[in-house]
């Protein structure tokens, strides 16, 4: 919340499974395309929010499995938990809101009387969420009966059915939409309401996100029937909502362009940087381009040409050096020369490189310190390096 001194240019609030993350995309190409777009053009002045039904345990597991960026805010457990930053600092004010007319013991006790409900794993049972599995043909009847029982017990709860099998019982004030509304109220109190907000989802538990006034919304092309039915019944004529023709993260990129919210061409979709006109220097974009070149060089997706290496050297300070994780110092020129040895060594193999948390700080006139995390995926192995670069910009 405090990373930006002014209002965010864009805030993206996205579900994870089958929205940001495509479990049918073995190469994670659409997610990597989004990552490159975000770090190149949005990280410096925008906010990324993940809103997931997953518990903290399963969310952290997903981050180990997929090349996901670090969000500024994480909403988990179907909107019952809000945390900030990589350290995932909890929002205690949200906890106080959810405690009203909520008694987890009574909820669990009453729901356990229904043989149609199968309790989900212990990791999915959270302080303000009780989760079950239920067959699709029994979900509506069970939901209606439970709602009446809880009302008679003096509880104010919400029951959400999604994914064709998941039934979550939450406080009435909880949910993905309510959590987003709470965040927007906090931004308003601070005078930092995002200029534009784009919400993204694929299933029934995302419907609340699309109900928030003044936000743009995208249902990815693979959205489930329950969300499409909600849209047809409640928001069919809303011009701020769109149904993408592309899956998952590719659909999010498509929506950015559809609503004209900012740049919507991922650097991964640009094969020759000379084709585009350079209007200004963007440090995030330069970092993304550098490591895309590194990936493509090792995958032999570009020509083994001295022109590329000469161009890299021309942009380096003659006395510049780098310090690898192993220690010691190597001149930048020598480091670039070593690129010759690794050309094509990952050709035909699973090898991807992406950067995360690219942040720059001006430390002097025309001089910037750029810090970020650089990730490499090679086969089943993932490695992360924390990188710092000093950049001097010369106006010619």
XYZ file of C-alpha atoms in Angstrom:
396
model
C 0.000 0.000 0.000
C 2.886 2.388 0.770
C 5.131 1.528 -2.199
C 3.505 4.187 -4.390
C 3.476 7.809 -3.257
C 0.596 8.658 -5.598
C -2.482 6.883 -6.939
C -1.762 3.804 -9.025
C -2.076 4.286 -12.777
C -3.632 0.818 -13.030
C -4.612 -1.786 -10.462
C -5.153 -5.312 -11.739
C -7.092 -7.616 -9.427
C -6.917 -11.163 -10.756
C -8.009 -14.611 -9.743
C -5.226 -17.187 -10.079
C -6.323 -20.690 -11.083
C -7.555 -20.715 -14.702
C -7.368 -16.906 -14.859
C -3.827 -15.651 -14.310
C -2.487 -19.222 -14.269
C -3.353 -21.607 -17.114
C -2.924 -25.166 -15.872
C -3.270 -26.414 -19.451
C -0.299 -24.330 -20.640
C 2.698 -26.548 -19.913
C 5.164 -23.857 -21.028
C 3.380 -21.102 -19.039
C 3.719 -18.865 -22.092
C 0.667 -16.672 -21.453
C 1.768 -16.081 -17.844
C 5.310 -15.239 -18.959
C 3.894 -12.825 -21.554
C 1.938 -11.054 -18.800
C 4.988 -10.998 -16.504
C 7.100 -9.272 -19.152
C 4.369 -6.722 -19.888
C 3.839 -5.897 -16.209
C 7.509 -5.515 -15.276
C 8.305 -3.543 -18.430
C 5.441 -1.062 -18.327
C 3.452 -1.177 -15.077
C 5.415 -2.246 -12.000
C 6.836 1.236 -11.345
C 3.477 3.020 -10.938
C 0.738 0.379 -10.760
C -0.522 -2.284 -8.363
C -0.878 -6.033 -8.881
C -3.400 -7.822 -6.671
C -3.961 -11.584 -6.622
C -7.424 -12.589 -5.404
C -7.672 -16.339 -4.930
C -9.844 -18.935 -3.279
C -6.659 -20.707 -2.203
C -5.523 -20.711 1.397
C -2.079 -19.274 2.210
C -0.657 -22.825 2.161
C -1.937 -23.649 -1.320
C -1.125 -20.149 -2.600
C 2.524 -20.528 -1.574
C 2.572 -23.978 -3.173
C 1.338 -22.517 -6.471
C 4.061 -19.853 -6.390
C 6.654 -22.635 -6.197
C 5.120 -24.417 -9.186
C 4.470 -21.515 -11.560
C 6.503 -18.465 -12.731
C 4.319 -15.965 -10.882
C 5.206 -12.382 -10.067
C 5.175 -10.999 -6.524
C 1.903 -9.095 -6.020
C 1.584 -5.897 -4.017
C -1.524 -7.247 -2.282
C -2.793 -10.805 -1.858
C -6.441 -11.620 -1.153
C -6.799 -15.276 -0.157
C -9.320 -17.803 1.097
C -12.165 -16.350 -1.019
C -11.706 -12.813 0.270
C -11.332 -13.617 3.971
C -7.615 -12.784 4.243
C -5.769 -9.704 2.969
C -1.980 -9.395 3.147
C 0.574 -6.906 1.838
C 3.884 -7.333 0.047
C 6.257 -10.259 -0.204
C 6.240 -10.578 3.606
C 2.424 -11.038 3.439
C 1.695 -8.686 6.342
C -1.959 -9.264 7.408
C -4.602 -6.524 7.459
C -5.915 -6.630 11.034
C -8.653 -4.129 10.250
C -10.185 -6.608 7.806
C -10.153 -9.287 10.512
C -12.227 -7.046 12.787
C -14.775 -6.479 10.005
C -15.203 -10.234 9.467
C -15.657 -11.094 13.140
C -19.142 -9.535 13.135
C -21.932 -12.146 13.459
C -19.531 -14.977 12.722
C -19.008 -18.168 14.746
C -16.894 -20.799 13.016
C -17.781 -23.459 15.585
C -21.518 -23.171 14.904
C -20.950 -23.105 11.126
C -18.879 -26.295 11.234
C -21.314 -27.995 13.594
C -24.399 -27.326 11.460
C -22.761 -28.060 8.118
C -21.386 -31.385 9.351
C -24.972 -32.649 9.672
C -25.264 -32.757 5.857
C -23.952 -36.043 4.410
C -23.809 -34.397 0.973
C -20.933 -32.198 2.183
C -17.373 -33.488 2.336
C -14.995 -31.370 4.406
C -11.953 -30.103 2.492
C -8.417 -30.522 3.845
C -7.378 -28.856 7.081
C -5.236 -26.300 5.228
C -8.415 -24.960 3.564
C -10.236 -24.362 6.849
C -9.443 -20.793 7.821
C -10.539 -18.495 10.690
C -13.275 -16.979 8.492
C -13.840 -19.762 5.956
C -15.212 -23.286 6.204
C -14.911 -25.242 2.953
C -16.544 -28.382 1.595
C -16.925 -30.390 -1.600
C -20.432 -31.038 -2.892
C -21.832 -32.587 -6.063
C -23.138 -30.081 -8.571
C -26.697 -31.463 -8.582
C -26.989 -31.143 -4.797
C -25.349 -27.754 -4.289
C -28.437 -25.539 -4.653
C -30.619 -27.559 -2.244
C -27.883 -27.771 0.393
C -27.156 -24.039 0.093
C -30.803 -23.085 0.624
C -31.169 -25.311 3.694
C -27.930 -24.121 5.254
C -28.845 -20.471 4.735
C -32.075 -20.921 6.692
C -30.340 -22.785 9.511
C -27.644 -20.142 9.944
C -30.226 -17.368 9.927
C -32.117 -19.108 12.729
C -28.873 -19.417 14.707
C -28.331 -15.644 14.508
C -25.407 -15.785 12.095
C -24.964 -13.554 9.061
C -23.109 -15.743 6.563
C -22.505 -16.051 2.844
C -22.386 -19.353 0.954
C -20.442 -19.419 -2.320
C -20.499 -22.332 -4.753
C -17.836 -22.372 -7.477
C -15.754 -24.571 -9.725
C -18.544 -27.146 -9.983
C -17.549 -28.654 -6.644
C -16.376 -26.132 -4.009
C -18.767 -24.793 -1.370
C -17.361 -22.088 0.917
C -19.113 -20.640 3.965
C -17.923 -17.142 4.935
C -19.019 -14.148 7.005
C -21.564 -12.047 5.090
C -19.043 -9.223 4.879
C -16.413 -11.440 3.254
C -15.819 -12.439 -0.349
C -13.570 -11.296 -3.148
C -15.811 -8.351 -3.988
C -16.119 -7.141 -0.400
C -12.362 -7.416 0.090
C -11.776 -5.282 -3.010
C -14.391 -2.739 -1.866
C -12.590 -2.544 1.504
C -9.258 -1.869 -0.232
C -10.790 0.823 -2.435
C -12.209 2.533 0.670
C -8.723 2.513 2.218
C -7.258 4.027 -0.938
C -9.956 6.702 -0.928
C -9.166 7.648 2.679
C -5.510 8.048 1.663
C -6.401 10.032 -1.460
C -4.859 7.344 -3.678
C -7.743 5.665 -5.519
C -6.268 3.933 -8.613
C -6.934 5.758 -11.886
C -8.226 2.506 -13.383
C -8.974 -0.918 -11.916
C -9.295 -4.103 -13.966
C -10.753 -7.233 -12.335
C -10.217 -10.647 -13.914
C -11.894 -13.992 -13.256
C -13.230 -17.296 -14.543
C -15.589 -18.807 -11.941
C -18.539 -18.169 -9.637
C -16.485 -16.903 -6.721
C -15.196 -14.111 -8.984
C -18.678 -12.723 -9.743
C -18.536 -10.290 -6.807
C -15.468 -8.633 -8.316
C -17.482 -7.621 -11.378
C -20.182 -6.062 -9.183
C -17.904 -3.326 -7.830
C -18.879 0.035 -9.378
C -16.430 1.885 -11.611
C -14.139 -1.091 -12.313
C -13.390 -2.689 -15.652
C -13.755 -6.453 -15.838
C -12.688 -9.349 -18.031
C -14.006 -12.884 -18.044
C -11.301 -14.971 -19.713
C -12.379 -17.090 -22.692
C -12.304 -20.260 -20.588
C -14.706 -18.817 -17.965
C -16.977 -21.408 -16.387
C -20.693 -21.692 -17.004
C -21.619 -20.372 -13.545
C -19.860 -17.034 -14.214
C -21.278 -16.691 -17.729
C -24.790 -17.296 -16.354
C -24.250 -14.637 -13.699
C -23.080 -12.208 -16.370
C -26.094 -12.895 -18.591
C -28.476 -12.323 -15.682
C -26.785 -9.352 -14.017
C -24.369 -7.468 -16.261
C -25.088 -8.299 -19.889
C -25.295 -4.650 -20.945
C -22.387 -3.346 -18.879
C -19.872 -1.864 -21.382
C -17.098 -2.086 -18.787
C -17.208 -5.898 -18.774
C -15.867 -8.033 -21.601
C -15.574 -11.733 -22.392
C -12.081 -12.268 -23.807
C -11.435 -14.501 -26.778
C -8.132 -15.659 -25.301
C -7.447 -17.896 -22.322
C -6.186 -16.895 -18.892
C -3.354 -14.311 -18.737
C -3.552 -13.802 -22.511
C -7.166 -12.723 -21.985
C -6.043 -10.212 -19.344
C -3.546 -8.702 -21.774
C -6.310 -8.576 -24.377
C -8.588 -6.692 -21.941
C -5.886 -4.084 -21.199
C -5.845 -3.294 -24.893
C -9.623 -3.526 -25.312
C -10.267 -0.932 -22.602
C -7.207 1.151 -23.589
C -5.784 1.021 -20.057
C -2.156 1.254 -21.175
C 0.451 -0.652 -23.206
C -0.841 -4.097 -24.186
C 1.975 -5.518 -26.287
C 4.183 -7.810 -24.245
C 7.917 -7.550 -24.921
C 7.764 -11.311 -25.489
C 5.613 -10.654 -28.542
C 8.233 -8.354 -30.087
C 10.838 -10.383 -31.957
C 12.862 -7.434 -33.275
C 13.133 -4.379 -31.027
C 14.277 -2.301 -34.004
C 10.736 -2.544 -35.380
C 9.380 -0.276 -32.647
C 9.924 3.408 -32.126
C 11.698 4.268 -28.858
C 9.922 7.288 -27.380
C 11.626 7.349 -23.989
C 13.887 5.292 -21.756
C 11.982 2.977 -19.410
C 14.331 1.160 -17.036
C 11.897 -1.676 -16.370
C 11.513 -2.217 -20.102
C 15.292 -2.231 -20.590
C 15.758 -4.889 -17.888
C 13.031 -7.085 -19.391
C 14.555 -6.727 -22.881
C 18.029 -7.656 -21.602
C 16.899 -10.931 -20.062
C 14.633 -11.801 -22.980
C 17.720 -11.459 -25.174
C 19.621 -13.726 -22.756
C 16.858 -16.366 -22.920
C 16.568 -16.230 -26.707
C 20.356 -16.303 -27.142
C 20.668 -19.506 -25.130
C 17.637 -21.052 -26.858
C 19.148 -20.099 -30.263
C 15.981 -18.205 -31.166
C 18.057 -15.312 -32.530
C 21.078 -15.333 -34.829
C 24.537 -15.919 -33.413
C 25.644 -12.469 -34.486
C 28.427 -10.236 -33.196
C 26.106 -7.286 -33.825
C 24.076 -8.177 -30.698
C 27.148 -8.462 -28.462
C 28.670 -5.270 -29.837
C 25.429 -3.441 -29.114
C 25.470 -4.669 -25.510
C 29.058 -3.538 -25.046
C 28.300 -0.124 -26.522
C 25.740 0.457 -23.780
C 28.153 -0.485 -20.979
C 30.518 1.783 -19.103
C 34.108 0.872 -20.185
C 35.155 0.585 -16.545
C 31.974 -1.200 -15.510
C 32.043 -4.592 -13.796
C 29.675 -7.203 -12.425
C 29.850 -9.313 -9.267
C 28.383 -12.809 -9.811
C 26.829 -14.801 -6.919
C 30.070 -16.802 -6.700
C 31.972 -13.620 -5.819
C 34.807 -11.714 -7.424
C 34.593 -9.087 -10.147
C 34.288 -9.476 -13.910
C 34.422 -6.577 -16.341
C 31.191 -6.043 -18.224
C 33.024 -6.516 -21.517
C 34.361 -9.901 -20.383
C 30.955 -10.947 -19.066
C 29.454 -10.212 -22.488
C 32.279 -12.116 -24.218
C 31.322 -15.181 -22.178
C 27.915 -15.115 -23.885
C 29.599 -16.690 -26.939
C 30.186 -19.917 -25.034
C 26.527 -20.410 -24.102
C 24.859 -19.673 -27.440
C 22.267 -22.372 -28.151
C 23.141 -24.477 -25.088
C 19.417 -24.561 -24.170
C 18.112 -25.112 -27.699
C 15.166 -27.515 -27.709
C 15.121 -27.594 -23.903
C 12.763 -26.137 -21.317
C 14.512 -22.903 -20.411
C 12.852 -19.627 -19.460
C 14.010 -16.418 -17.787
C 11.822 -13.779 -16.163
C 12.296 -10.830 -13.833
C 10.197 -9.811 -10.832
C 9.910 -6.724 -8.617
C 11.846 -4.376 -10.919
C 12.149 -1.152 -8.953
C 14.386 1.818 -9.696
C 15.587 4.662 -7.446
C 17.292 7.835 -8.630
C 20.535 8.177 -6.671
C 21.988 11.151 -8.541
C 21.451 13.331 -11.599
C 20.754 10.906 -14.440
C 21.889 7.966 -12.293
C 19.562 5.179 -11.163
C 19.868 2.120 -8.954
C 17.717 -0.696 -10.366
C 16.977 -3.745 -8.218
C 15.049 -6.867 -9.170
C 14.810 -10.639 -8.835
C 15.976 -12.652 -11.837
C 14.540 -16.159 -12.200
C 15.756 -18.998 -14.401
C 13.823 -22.187 -15.088
C 15.885 -25.007 -16.579
C 14.007 -28.275 -16.829
C 12.603 -28.897 -13.359
C 15.093 -26.640 -11.581
C 14.420 -23.012 -10.649
C 16.992 -20.525 -9.436
C 16.640 -16.922 -8.297
C 19.258 -14.174 -8.106
C 18.810 -10.741 -6.535
C 20.332 -8.263 -8.970
C 21.358 -4.614 -8.586
C 22.379 -2.457 -11.548
C 23.589 1.142 -11.694
C 22.306 2.878 -14.814
C 23.453 6.268 -16.129
C 21.260 7.892 -18.725
C 22.953 10.224 -21.199
C 20.864 12.560 -23.338
C 22.348 12.760 -26.823
